Coordinates of C-alpha atoms in Angstrom, one line a residue:
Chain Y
X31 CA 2.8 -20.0 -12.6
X32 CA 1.7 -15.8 -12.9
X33 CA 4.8 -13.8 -12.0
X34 CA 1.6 -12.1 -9.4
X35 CA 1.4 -16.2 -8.0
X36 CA 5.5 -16.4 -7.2
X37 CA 5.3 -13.5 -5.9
X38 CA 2.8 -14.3 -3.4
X39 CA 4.5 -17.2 -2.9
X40 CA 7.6 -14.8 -2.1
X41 CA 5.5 -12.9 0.5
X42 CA 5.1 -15.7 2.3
X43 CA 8.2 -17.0 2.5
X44 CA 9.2 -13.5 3.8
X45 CA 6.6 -13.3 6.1
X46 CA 6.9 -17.1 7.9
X47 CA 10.1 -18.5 8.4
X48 CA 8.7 -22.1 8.9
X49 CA 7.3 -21.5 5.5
X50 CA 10.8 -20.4 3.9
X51 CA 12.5 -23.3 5.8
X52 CA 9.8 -25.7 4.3
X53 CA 10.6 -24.2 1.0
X54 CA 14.3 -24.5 0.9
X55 CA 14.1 -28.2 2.5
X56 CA 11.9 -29.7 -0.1
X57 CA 10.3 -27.5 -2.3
X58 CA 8.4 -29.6 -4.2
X59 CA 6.2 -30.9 -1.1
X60 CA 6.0 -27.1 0.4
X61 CA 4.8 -26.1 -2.9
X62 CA 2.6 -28.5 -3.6
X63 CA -0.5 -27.0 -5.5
X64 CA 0.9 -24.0 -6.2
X65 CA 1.3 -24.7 -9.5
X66 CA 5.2 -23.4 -9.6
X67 CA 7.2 -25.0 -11.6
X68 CA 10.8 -26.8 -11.5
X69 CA 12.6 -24.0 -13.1
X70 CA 9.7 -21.2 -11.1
X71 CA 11.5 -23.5 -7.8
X72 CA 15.0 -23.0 -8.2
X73 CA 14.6 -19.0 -8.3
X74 CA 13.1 -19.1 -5.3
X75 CA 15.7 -21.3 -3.3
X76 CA 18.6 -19.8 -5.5
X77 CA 19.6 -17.0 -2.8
X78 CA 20.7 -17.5 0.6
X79 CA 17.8 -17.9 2.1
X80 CA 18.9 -15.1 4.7
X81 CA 18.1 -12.8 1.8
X82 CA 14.4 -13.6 3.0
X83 CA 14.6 -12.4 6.6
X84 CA 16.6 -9.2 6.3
X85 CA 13.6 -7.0 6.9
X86 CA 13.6 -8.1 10.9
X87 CA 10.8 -6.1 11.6
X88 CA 8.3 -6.9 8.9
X89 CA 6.5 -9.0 11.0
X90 CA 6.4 -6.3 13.9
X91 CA 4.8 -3.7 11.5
X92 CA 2.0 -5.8 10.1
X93 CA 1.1 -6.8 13.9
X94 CA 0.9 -3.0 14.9
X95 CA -1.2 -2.0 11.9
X96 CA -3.1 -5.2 13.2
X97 CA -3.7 -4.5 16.6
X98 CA -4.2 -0.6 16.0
X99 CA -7.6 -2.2 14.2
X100 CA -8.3 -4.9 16.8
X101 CA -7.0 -3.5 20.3
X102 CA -9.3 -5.1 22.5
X103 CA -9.1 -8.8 21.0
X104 CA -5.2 -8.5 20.9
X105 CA -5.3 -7.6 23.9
X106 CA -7.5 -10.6 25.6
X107 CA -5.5 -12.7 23.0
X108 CA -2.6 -11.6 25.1
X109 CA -3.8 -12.2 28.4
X110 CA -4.7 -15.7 27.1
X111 CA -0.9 -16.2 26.1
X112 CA -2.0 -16.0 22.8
X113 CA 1.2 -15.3 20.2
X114 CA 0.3 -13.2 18.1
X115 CA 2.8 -13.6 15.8
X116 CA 2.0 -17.0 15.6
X117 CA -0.6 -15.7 12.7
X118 CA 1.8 -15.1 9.9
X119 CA 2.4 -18.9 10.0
X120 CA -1.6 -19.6 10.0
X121 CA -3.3 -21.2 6.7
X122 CA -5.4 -18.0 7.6
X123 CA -2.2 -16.0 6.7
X124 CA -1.4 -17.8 4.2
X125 CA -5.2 -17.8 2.3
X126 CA -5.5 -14.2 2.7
X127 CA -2.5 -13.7 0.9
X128 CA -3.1 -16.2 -2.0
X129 CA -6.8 -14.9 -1.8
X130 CA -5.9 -11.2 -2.2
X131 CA -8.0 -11.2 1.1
X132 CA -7.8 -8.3 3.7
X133 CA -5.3 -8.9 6.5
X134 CA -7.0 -8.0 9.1
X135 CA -10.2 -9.6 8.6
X136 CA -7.8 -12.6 8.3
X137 CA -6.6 -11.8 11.5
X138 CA -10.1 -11.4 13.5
X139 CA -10.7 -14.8 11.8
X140 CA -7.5 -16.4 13.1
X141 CA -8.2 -14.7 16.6
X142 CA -11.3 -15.9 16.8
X143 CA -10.3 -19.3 15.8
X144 CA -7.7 -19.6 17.9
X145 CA -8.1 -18.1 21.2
X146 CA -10.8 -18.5 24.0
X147 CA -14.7 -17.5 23.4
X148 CA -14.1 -13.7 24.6
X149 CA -11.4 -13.3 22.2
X150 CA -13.2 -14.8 19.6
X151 CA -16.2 -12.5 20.7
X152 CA -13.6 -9.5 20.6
X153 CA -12.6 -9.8 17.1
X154 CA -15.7 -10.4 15.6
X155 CA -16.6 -6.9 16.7
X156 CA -13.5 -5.5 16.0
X157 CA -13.3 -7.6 12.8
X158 CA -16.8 -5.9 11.4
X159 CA -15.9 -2.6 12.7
X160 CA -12.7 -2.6 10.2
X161 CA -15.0 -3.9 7.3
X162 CA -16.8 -1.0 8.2
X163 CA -13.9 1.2 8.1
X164 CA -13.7 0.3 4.6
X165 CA -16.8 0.0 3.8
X166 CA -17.6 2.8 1.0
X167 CA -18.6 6.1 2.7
X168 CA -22.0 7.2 1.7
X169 CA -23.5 10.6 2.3
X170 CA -26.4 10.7 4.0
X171 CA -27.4 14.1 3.4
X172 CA -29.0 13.2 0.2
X173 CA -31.5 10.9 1.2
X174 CA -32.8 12.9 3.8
X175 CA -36.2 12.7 2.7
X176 CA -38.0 12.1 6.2
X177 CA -41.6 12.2 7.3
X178 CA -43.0 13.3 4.0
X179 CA -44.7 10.5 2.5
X180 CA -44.8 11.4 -1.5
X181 CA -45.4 8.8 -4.3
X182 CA -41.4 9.5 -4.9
X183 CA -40.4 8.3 -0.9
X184 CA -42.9 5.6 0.0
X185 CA -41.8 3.9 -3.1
X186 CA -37.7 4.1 -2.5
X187 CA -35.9 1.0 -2.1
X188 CA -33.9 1.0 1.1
X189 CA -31.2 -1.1 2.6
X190 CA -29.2 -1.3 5.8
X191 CA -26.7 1.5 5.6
X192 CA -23.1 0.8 4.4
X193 CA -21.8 2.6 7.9
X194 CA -23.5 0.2 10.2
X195 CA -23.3 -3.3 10.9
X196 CA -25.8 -6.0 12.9
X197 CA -23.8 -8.4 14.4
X198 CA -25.4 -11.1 16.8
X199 CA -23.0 -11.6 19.4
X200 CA -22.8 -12.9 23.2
X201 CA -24.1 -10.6 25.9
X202 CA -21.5 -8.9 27.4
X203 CA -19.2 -8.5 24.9
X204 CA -19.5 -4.6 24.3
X205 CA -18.7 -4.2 27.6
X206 CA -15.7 -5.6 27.6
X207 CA -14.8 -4.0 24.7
X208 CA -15.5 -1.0 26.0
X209 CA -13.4 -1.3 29.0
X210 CA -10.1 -2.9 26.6
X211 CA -10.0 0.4 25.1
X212 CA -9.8 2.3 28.4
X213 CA -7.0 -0.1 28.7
X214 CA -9.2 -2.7 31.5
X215 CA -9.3 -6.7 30.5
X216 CA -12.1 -7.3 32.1
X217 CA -15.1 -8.7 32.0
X218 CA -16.9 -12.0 30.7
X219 CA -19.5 -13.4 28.3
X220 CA -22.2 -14.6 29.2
X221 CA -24.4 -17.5 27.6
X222 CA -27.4 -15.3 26.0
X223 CA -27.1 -13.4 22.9
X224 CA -28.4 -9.7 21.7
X225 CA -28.2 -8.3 18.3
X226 CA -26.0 -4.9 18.2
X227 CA -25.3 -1.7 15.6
X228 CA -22.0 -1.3 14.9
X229 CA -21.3 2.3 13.5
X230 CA -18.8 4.3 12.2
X231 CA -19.4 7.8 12.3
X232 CA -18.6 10.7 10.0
X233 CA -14.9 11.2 12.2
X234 CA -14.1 7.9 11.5
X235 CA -15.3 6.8 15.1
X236 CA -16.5 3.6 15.8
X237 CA -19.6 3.0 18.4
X238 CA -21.6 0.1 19.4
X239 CA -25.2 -0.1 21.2
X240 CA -27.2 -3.1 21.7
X241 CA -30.4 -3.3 19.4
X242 CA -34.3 -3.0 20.7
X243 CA -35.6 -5.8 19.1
X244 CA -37.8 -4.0 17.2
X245 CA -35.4 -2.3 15.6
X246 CA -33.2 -5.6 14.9
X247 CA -35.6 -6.8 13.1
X248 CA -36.8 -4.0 11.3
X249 CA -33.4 -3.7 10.1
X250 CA -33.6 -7.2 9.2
X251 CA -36.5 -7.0 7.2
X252 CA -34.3 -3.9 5.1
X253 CA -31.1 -6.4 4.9
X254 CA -29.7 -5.5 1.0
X255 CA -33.0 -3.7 0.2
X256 CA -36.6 -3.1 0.3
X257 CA -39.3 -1.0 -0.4
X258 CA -39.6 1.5 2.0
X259 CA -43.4 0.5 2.1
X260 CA -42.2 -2.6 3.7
X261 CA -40.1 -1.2 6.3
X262 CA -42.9 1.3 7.3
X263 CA -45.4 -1.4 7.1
X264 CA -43.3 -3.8 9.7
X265 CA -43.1 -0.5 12.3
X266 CA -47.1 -0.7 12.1
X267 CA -46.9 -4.4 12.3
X268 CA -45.0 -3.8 15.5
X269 CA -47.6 -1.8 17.1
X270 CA -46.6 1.9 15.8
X271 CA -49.2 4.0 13.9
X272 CA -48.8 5.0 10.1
X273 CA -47.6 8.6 10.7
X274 CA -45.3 7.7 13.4
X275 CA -44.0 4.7 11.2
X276 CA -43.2 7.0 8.3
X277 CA -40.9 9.7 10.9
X278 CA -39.4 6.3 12.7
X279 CA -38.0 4.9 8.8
X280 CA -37.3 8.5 7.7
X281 CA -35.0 9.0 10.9
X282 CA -32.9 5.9 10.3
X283 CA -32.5 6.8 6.5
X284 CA -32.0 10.5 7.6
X285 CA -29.0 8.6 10.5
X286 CA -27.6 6.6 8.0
X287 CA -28.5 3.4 9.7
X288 CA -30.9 3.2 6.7
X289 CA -29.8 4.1 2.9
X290 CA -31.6 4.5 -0.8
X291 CA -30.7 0.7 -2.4
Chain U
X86 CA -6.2 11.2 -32.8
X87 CA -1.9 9.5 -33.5
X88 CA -0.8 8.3 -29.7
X89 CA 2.5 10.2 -29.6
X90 CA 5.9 9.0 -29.0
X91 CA 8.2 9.2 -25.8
X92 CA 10.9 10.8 -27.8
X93 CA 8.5 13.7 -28.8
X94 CA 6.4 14.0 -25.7
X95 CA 9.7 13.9 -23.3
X96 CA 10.8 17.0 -25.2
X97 CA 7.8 18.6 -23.0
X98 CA 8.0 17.9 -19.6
X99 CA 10.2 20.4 -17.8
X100 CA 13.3 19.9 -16.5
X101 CA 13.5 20.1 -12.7
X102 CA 17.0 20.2 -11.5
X103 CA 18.2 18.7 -8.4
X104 CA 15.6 18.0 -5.8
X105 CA 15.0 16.4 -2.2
X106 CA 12.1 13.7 -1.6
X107 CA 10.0 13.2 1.1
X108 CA 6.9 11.7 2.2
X109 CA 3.7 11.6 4.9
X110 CA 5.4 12.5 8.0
X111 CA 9.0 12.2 6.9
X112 CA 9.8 15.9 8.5
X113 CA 8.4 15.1 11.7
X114 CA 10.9 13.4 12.9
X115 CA 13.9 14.6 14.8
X116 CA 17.3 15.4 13.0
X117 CA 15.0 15.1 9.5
X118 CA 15.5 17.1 6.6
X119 CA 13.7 20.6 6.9
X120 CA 12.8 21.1 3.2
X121 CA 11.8 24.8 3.1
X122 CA 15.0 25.8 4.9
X123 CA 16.9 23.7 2.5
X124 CA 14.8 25.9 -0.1
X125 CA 15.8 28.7 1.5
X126 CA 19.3 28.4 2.5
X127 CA 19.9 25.7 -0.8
X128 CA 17.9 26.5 -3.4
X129 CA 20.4 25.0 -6.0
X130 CA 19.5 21.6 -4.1
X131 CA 15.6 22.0 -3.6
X132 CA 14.4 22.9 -7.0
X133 CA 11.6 20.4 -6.6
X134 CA 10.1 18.0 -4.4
X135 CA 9.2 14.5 -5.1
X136 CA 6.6 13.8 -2.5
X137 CA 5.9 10.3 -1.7
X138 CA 2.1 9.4 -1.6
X139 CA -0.6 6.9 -0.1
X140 CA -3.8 8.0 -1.6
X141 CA -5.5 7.1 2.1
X142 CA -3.0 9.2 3.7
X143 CA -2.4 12.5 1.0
X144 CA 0.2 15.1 1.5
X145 CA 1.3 16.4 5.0
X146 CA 1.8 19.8 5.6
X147 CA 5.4 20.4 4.9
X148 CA 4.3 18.9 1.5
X149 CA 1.5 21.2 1.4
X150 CA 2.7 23.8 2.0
X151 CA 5.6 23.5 -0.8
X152 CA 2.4 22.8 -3.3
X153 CA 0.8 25.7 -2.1
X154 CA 3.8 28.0 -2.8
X155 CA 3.6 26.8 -6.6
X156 CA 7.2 25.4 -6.2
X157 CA 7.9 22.3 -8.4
X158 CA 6.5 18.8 -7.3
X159 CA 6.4 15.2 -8.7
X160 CA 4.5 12.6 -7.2
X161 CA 5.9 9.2 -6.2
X162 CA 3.4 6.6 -5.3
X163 CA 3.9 4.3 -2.3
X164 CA 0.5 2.3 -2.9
X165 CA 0.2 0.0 -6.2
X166 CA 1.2 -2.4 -7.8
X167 CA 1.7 -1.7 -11.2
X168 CA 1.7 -5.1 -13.1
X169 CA -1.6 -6.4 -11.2
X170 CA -4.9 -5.3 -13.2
X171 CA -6.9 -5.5 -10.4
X172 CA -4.7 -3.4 -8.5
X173 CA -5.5 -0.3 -10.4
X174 CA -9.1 0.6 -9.3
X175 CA -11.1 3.6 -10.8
X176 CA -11.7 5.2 -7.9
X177 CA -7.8 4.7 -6.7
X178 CA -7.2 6.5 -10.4
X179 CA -9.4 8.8 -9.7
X180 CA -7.7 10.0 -6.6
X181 CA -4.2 10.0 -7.9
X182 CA -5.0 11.9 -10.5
X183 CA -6.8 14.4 -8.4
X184 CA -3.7 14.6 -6.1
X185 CA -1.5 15.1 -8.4
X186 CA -2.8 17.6 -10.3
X187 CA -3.5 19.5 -7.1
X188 CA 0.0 19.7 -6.1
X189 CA 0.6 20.6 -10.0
X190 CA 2.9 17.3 -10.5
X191 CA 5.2 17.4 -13.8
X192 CA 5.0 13.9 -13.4
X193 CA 3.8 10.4 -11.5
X194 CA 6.9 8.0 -10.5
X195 CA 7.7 5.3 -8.3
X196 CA 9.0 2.2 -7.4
X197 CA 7.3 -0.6 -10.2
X198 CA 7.0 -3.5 -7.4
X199 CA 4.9 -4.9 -5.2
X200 CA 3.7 -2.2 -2.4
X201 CA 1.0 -4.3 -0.8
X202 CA 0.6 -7.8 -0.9
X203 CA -3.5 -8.9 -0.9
X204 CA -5.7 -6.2 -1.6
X205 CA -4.5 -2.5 -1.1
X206 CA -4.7 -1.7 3.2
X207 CA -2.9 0.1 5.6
X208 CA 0.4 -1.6 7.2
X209 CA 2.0 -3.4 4.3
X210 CA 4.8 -0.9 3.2
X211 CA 6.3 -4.0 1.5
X212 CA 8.1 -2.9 -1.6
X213 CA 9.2 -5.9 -3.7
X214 CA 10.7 -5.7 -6.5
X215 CA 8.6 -7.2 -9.6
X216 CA 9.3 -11.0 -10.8
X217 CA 11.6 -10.5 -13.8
X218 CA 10.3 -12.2 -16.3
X219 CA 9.2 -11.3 -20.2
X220 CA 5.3 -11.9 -18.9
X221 CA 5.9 -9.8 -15.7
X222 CA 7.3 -6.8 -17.9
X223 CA 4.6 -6.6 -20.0
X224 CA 1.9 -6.9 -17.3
X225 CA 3.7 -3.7 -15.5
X226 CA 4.2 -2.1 -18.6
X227 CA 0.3 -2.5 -19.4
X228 CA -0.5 -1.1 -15.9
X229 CA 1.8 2.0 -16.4
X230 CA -0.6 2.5 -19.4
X231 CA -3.3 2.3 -18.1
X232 CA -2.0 4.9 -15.2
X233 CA -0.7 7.3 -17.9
X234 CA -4.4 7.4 -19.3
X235 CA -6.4 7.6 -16.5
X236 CA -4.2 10.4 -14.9
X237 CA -2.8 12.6 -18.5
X238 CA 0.4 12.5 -17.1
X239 CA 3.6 10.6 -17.6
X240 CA 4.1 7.4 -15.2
X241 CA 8.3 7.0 -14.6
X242 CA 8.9 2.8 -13.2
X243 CA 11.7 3.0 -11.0
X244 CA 13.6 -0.1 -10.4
X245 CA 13.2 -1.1 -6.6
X246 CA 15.6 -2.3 -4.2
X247 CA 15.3 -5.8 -2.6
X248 CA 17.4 -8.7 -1.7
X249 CA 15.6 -11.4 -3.5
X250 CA 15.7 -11.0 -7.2
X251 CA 13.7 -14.3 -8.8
X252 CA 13.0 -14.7 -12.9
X253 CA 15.1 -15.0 -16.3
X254 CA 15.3 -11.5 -17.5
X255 CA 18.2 -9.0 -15.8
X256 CA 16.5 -6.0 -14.0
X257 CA 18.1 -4.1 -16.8
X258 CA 16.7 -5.8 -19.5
X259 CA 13.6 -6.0 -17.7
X260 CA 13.0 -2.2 -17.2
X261 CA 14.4 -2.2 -21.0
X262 CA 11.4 -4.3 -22.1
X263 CA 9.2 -1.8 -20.0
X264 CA 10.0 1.0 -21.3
X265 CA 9.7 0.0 -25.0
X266 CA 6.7 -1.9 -24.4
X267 CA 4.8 1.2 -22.7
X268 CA 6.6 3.8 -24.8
X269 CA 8.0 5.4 -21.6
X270 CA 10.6 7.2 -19.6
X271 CA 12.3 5.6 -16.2
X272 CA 13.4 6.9 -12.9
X273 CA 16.7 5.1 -12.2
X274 CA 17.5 4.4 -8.9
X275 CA 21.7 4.0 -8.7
X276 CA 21.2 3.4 -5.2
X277 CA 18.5 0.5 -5.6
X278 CA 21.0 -0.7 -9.1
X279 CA 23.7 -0.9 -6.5
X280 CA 22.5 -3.0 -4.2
X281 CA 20.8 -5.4 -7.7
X282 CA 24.4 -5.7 -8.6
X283 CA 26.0 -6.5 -5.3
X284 CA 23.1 -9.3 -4.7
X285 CA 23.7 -10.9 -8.3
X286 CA 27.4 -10.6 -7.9
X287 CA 28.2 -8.1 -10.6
X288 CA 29.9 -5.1 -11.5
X289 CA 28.0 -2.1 -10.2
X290 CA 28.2 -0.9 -14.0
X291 CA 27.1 -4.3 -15.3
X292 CA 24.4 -4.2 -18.4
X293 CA 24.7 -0.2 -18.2
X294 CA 26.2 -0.3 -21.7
X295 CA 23.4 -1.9 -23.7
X296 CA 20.7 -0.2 -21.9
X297 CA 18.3 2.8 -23.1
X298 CA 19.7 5.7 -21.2
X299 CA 17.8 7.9 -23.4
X300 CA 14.9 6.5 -21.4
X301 CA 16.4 7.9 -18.4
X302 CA 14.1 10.7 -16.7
X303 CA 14.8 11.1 -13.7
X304 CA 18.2 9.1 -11.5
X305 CA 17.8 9.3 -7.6
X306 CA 20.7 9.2 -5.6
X307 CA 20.6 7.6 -1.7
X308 CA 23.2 6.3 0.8
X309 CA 23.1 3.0 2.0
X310 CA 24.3 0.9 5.4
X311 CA 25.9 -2.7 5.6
X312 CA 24.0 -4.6 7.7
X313 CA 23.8 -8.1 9.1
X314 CA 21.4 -11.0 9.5
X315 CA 22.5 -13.9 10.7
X316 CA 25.8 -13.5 9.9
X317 CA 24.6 -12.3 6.3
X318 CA 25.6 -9.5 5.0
X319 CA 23.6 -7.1 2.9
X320 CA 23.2 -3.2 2.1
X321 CA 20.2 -1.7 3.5
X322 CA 18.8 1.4 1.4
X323 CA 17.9 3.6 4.6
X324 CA 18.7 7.0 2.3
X325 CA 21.8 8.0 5.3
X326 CA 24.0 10.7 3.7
X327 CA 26.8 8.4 3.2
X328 CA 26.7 7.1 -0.8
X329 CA 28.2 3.9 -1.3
X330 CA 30.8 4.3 -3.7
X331 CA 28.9 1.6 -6.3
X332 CA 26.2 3.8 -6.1
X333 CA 28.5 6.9 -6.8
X334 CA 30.3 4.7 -10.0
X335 CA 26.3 4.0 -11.6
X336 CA 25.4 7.8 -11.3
X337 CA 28.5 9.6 -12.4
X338 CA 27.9 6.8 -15.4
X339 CA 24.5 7.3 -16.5
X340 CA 24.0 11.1 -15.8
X341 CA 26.4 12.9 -18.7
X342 CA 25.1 9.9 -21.0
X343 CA 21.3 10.2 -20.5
X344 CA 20.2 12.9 -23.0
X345 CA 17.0 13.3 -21.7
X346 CA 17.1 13.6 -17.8
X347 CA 15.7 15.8 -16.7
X348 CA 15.6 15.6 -12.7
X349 CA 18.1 14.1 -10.0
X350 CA 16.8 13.4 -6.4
X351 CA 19.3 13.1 -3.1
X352 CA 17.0 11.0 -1.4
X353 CA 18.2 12.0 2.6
X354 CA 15.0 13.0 3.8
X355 CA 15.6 12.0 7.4
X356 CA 18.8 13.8 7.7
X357 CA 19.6 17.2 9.0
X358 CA 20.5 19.2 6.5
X359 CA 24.5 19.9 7.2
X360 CA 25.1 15.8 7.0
X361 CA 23.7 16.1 3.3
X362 CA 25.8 19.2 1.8
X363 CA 28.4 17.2 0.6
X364 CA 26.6 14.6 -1.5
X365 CA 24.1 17.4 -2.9
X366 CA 27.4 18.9 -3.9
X367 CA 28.8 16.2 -5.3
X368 CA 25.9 15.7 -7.7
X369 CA 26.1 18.9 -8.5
X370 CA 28.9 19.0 -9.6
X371 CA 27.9 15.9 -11.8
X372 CA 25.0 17.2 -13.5
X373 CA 25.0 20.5 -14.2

C-alpha cells in the first residue's frame, strides 16, 4: 500500500473507535481491500491501541466545523435523536476519507441518509450552500456587459454562475431553514416541489429564494453554457420582447446568477 | 542555470536569534503570550516571529502588525501535506508565496505531516506525523521541492509530534533521507523528538549521533504535559512553560553541535509572559 493509503487508513482508525477495535481484533477481515499488507498490518496494531484515542476531542472539533456549515439540519437531526457522532463510524465517513472527498458534503449526504425527510431536506440545502462556499469566486464586474446587444455580447457563451445553485427541493423547506437559524425547529415539508437559487454573496452570505419558473428554466437552458442567443431567445419564447429579453439576460450576468462560460 | 547546494545557499539566509511563535488568533486568548510587549520588554527573546498560517485564514493582527513594523518573520504552514502531489495546488502556491513574501519571511517551515485528511477544508487541524517509510521520504521530499520552487524560498520539514509512529525507517533517518534527497535544511523540534523517543522506548538522545545536524536550521523548544487515556499514559505537546527535561537533554545536545542554525523558537504562545522567562533564559544561555 501508498504510505498516503496507511495513512488514511490511520485516520480512520483515529477517528472511529469501532473501526480501531475492528482493526486490532482481526485485521486482516477489517482491512480487507485495502490492499495493506502483512508487514503494512502489524505497524498499525503494533502500539497500544490507546495511542489512537489520545486526542479525546478530535471528534468534537470535526462535528463543530460540521455543524457551523450545516446548523439547521444538525439541528432537526438532533431533535430527531439523531447522533451525530454516529457519522465518523458511517461508510460515508469512511469513503470521503479514502475518496479525498470533502467532509462536509459527506456529512449532508449521511444526514440526509440517515435521518427523517426534513433533515434530509435540510442538508441538501445546507450541503449545496457549502459547495458553494467553495466554489471558485468569480468577479462579476467583468462581464457586465448588459443591454447592449453588439456582435461581441450576443455571441458570448454563458453558464449558470459559479455563486448560485438550483436545487429542486420540497416546498417548505426554506422556511424552515430560515427559522433554524433564528434558532426555531419548526416547520414541515410539504408534498410539492419548487426549484430555488441558492446564493452566496460577495460577504460570504448565504441566501435562498424560490425560483419563478421562468426563470428556472431559463437557468436551465444556460446549465454549463450557452450562447447567450439562446438564453435571450428562451425569454422571447416565454412571452418577453427582444429588447426587454436582452436587459432581463444582461441583469442576471451583470448579478452573477449568470457568467461568461 | 547550476541548482545550488544547501551548504552554499544556507550561508544566505539570515540568522534570526531567539524567537516566540504564534498563530491566527493565538493572542486572543486570556493569559496568552503578548508578543509586542515581549518585544518590548524582551527583545533578546522576540527577535522574530514564526507565524503559523492557514492560507484561508492569513495573518491576524497581532501578526500584522509585527510584519508591518519590518520586524523579522518566518512562516510556518498549518495547511498541507507535503508528501501528497495533489495536495500542492497552484493556486494554494500561489497564495503562500504571496503571504509570505508580504510578511517578508526569511523562510517557509512546518510540521512535514498530514494537516488535513481528504481534500484541504476547514476543521481538520489533524497533524500526523508522515508514514516512515523510504517511499514516504521521498514523496515529502519531492513536495518540499516543489514548494521551494513555486515560492523562491527555502521550505524547513519539521518532524511532528504524534503517538502513533507506523513504517521501517526511524524518524531520524527518515528526516535524514529528506533532507539529502531535497537538498535541504530542517527545523528540529526537541519537544516533538521527545515525545518520538518516549513512544518508541528510547533514549531521548537516541540516533542523534549519526544524524546531519549540519542540516539543522532552525530547533523549537516547547513544554509538554503527562496526560492520561484510559489508564494510558502519554506526553501531550500543549507548548505550557514547563520543558520536560528529555526535551531539555535533545536541545542542549544539538544546539552547540549544529553549525548552521540559525534560529531557536520557545514555542509558549498561550502563556503570559512572566511563566516563560525562565525557559527563554535558559536557552539563552544555550545558544548564544
Amino acid at each position: 500500500m501508498s504510505a498516503a493509503g496507511l495513512q488514511r487508513v490511520i485516520v480512520r482508525m483515529m477517528f472511529d473507535p469501532a473501526f480501531r477495535d475492528a482493526v486490532y481484533g482481526a485485521p486482516e477481515r477489517a482491512l480487507a481491500g485495502a490492499e495493506v499488507s502483512e508487514i503494512e498490518r502489524g505497524w498499525l496494531v503494533a502500539r497500544d491501541r490507546r495511542a489512537y484515542a489520545t486526542d479525546v476531542t478530535r471528534q468534537a472539533r470535526a462535528l463543530l466545523a460540521l455543524e457551523e456549515e450545516l446548523p439547521a439540519a444538525c439541528a432537526w437531526a438532533r431533535a430527531q435523536g439523531v447522533t451525530l457522532e454516529a457519522f465518523f463510524g458511517s461508510g460515508k465517513f469512511h469513503g470521503c476519507v479514502e475518496g479525498r472527498g470533502l467532509m462536509v458534503l459527506a456529512f449532508a449526504e449521511w444526514l440526509a441518509a440517515n435521518a427523517g425527510v426534513e433533515v434530509g431536506e435540510l442538508a441538501r440545502v445546507e450541503g449545496e450552500l457549502a459547495w458553494l462556499r467553495r466554489s471558485t469566486s468569480t468577479s462579476t464586474s467583468t462581464s457586465t456587459s448588459t443591454s447592449t446587444s453588439t456582435s461581441t455580447s450576443t455571441s458570448t457563451r454563458l453558464r449558470v454562475g459559479r455563486r448560485v445553485r438550483v436545487v429542486r427541493v420540497r416546498v417548505g423547506v426554506l422556511e424552515m431553514w430560515a427559522a433554524a437559524r433564528e434558532g426555531r425547529v419548526v416547520g414541515s415539508v410539504g408534498e410539492g416541489e419548487v426549484e430555488v437559487l441558492l446564493e452566496r454573496g460577495e460577504d460570504g452570505g448565504c441566501t435562498g429564494e424560490v425560483l419563478e419558473s421562468g426563470l428556472a428554466a431559463l437557468l436551465r437552458v444556460a446549465g454549463d453554457g450557452v450562447e447567450r442567443a439562446a438564453l435571450v431567445e428562451e425569454v422571447v419564447r416565454q412571452g418577453g420582447e427582444p429588447a426587454e429579453a436582452e436587459d432581463i439576460v444582461g441583469g442576471l450576468l451583470a448579478s452573477g446568477v449568470l457568467e461568461r462560460a | 542555470m547550476a541548482v545550488r547546494r544547501f551548504a552554499e545557499r544556507v550561508r544566505e539566509l539570515p540568522r534570526l536569534g531567539l524567537g516566540v511563535s504564534t498563530e491566527y488568533g493565538a493572542g486572543a486568548a486570556a493569559g496568552a503570550l503578548d508578543v509586542a510587549a515581549l518585544r518590548a520588554g524582551w527583545p533578546q527573546f522576540a527577535q522574530f516571529l514564526e507565524v503559523g498560517v492557514e492560507v484561508v485564514k492569513g495573518l491576524d493582527g497581532p501578526a500584522q502588525a509585527w510584519t508591518r513594523a519590518g520586524l523579522p518573520t518566518t512562516y510556518h504552514f498549518l495547511d498541507v501535506n507535503l508528501d501528497e502531489p495533489v495536495d500542492l495546488e497552484p493556486g494554494w502556491l500561489a497564495e503562500v508565496g504571496a503571504l509570505a513574501r508580504g510578511m517578508r519571511a526569511a523562510w517557509l517551515c512546518g510540521d512535514a505531516g498530514w494537516w488535513h485528511f481528504a481534500a484541504r477544508d476547514r476543521g481538520h487541524m489533524l497533524l500526523l506525523p508522515p508514514v516512515l517509510t523510504r517511499e514516504s521520504a521521498d514523496a515529502m521530499a519531492d513536495g518540499l521541492m516543489r514548494v521551494r520552487d513555486a515560492t523562491g524560498l527555502e521550505v524547513l520539514p519539521e518532524n511532528p509530534p504524534g503517538q502513533v509512529f507506523v513504517g521501517d525507517l526511524g524518524l531520524l533517518e527518515f528526516f535524514a533521507r529528506v533532507c539529502e534527497r531535497a537538498d535541504t535544511g530542517m527545523l528540529l523540534d526537541c519537544a516533538h523528538l521527545a515525545i518520538y523517543q518516549r513512544v518508541m522506548g528510547r533514549d531521548a538522545l537516541a540516533g542523534l549521533e549519526g544524524f546531519p545536524l549540519e542540516r539543522v536550521v532552525e530547533l523549537h523548544v516547547a513544554g509538554g504535559s503527562l496526560r492520561e487515556v484510559a489508564g494510558w499514559q502519554f506526553v501531550e505537546d500543549d507548548h505550557v512553560p514547563a520543558v520536560l527535561p528529555e526535551t531539555w537533554r535533545i536541545f542542549e545536545r544539538v544546539a552547540p553541535r549544529a553549525g548552521n542554525l540559525k534560529a531557536v523558537v520557545f514555542e509558549c504562545e498561550r502563556n503570559p509572559v512572566a511563566a516563560c522567562l525562565e525557559g527563554f533564559e535558559r536557552i539563552a544561555g544555550v545558544w548564544r
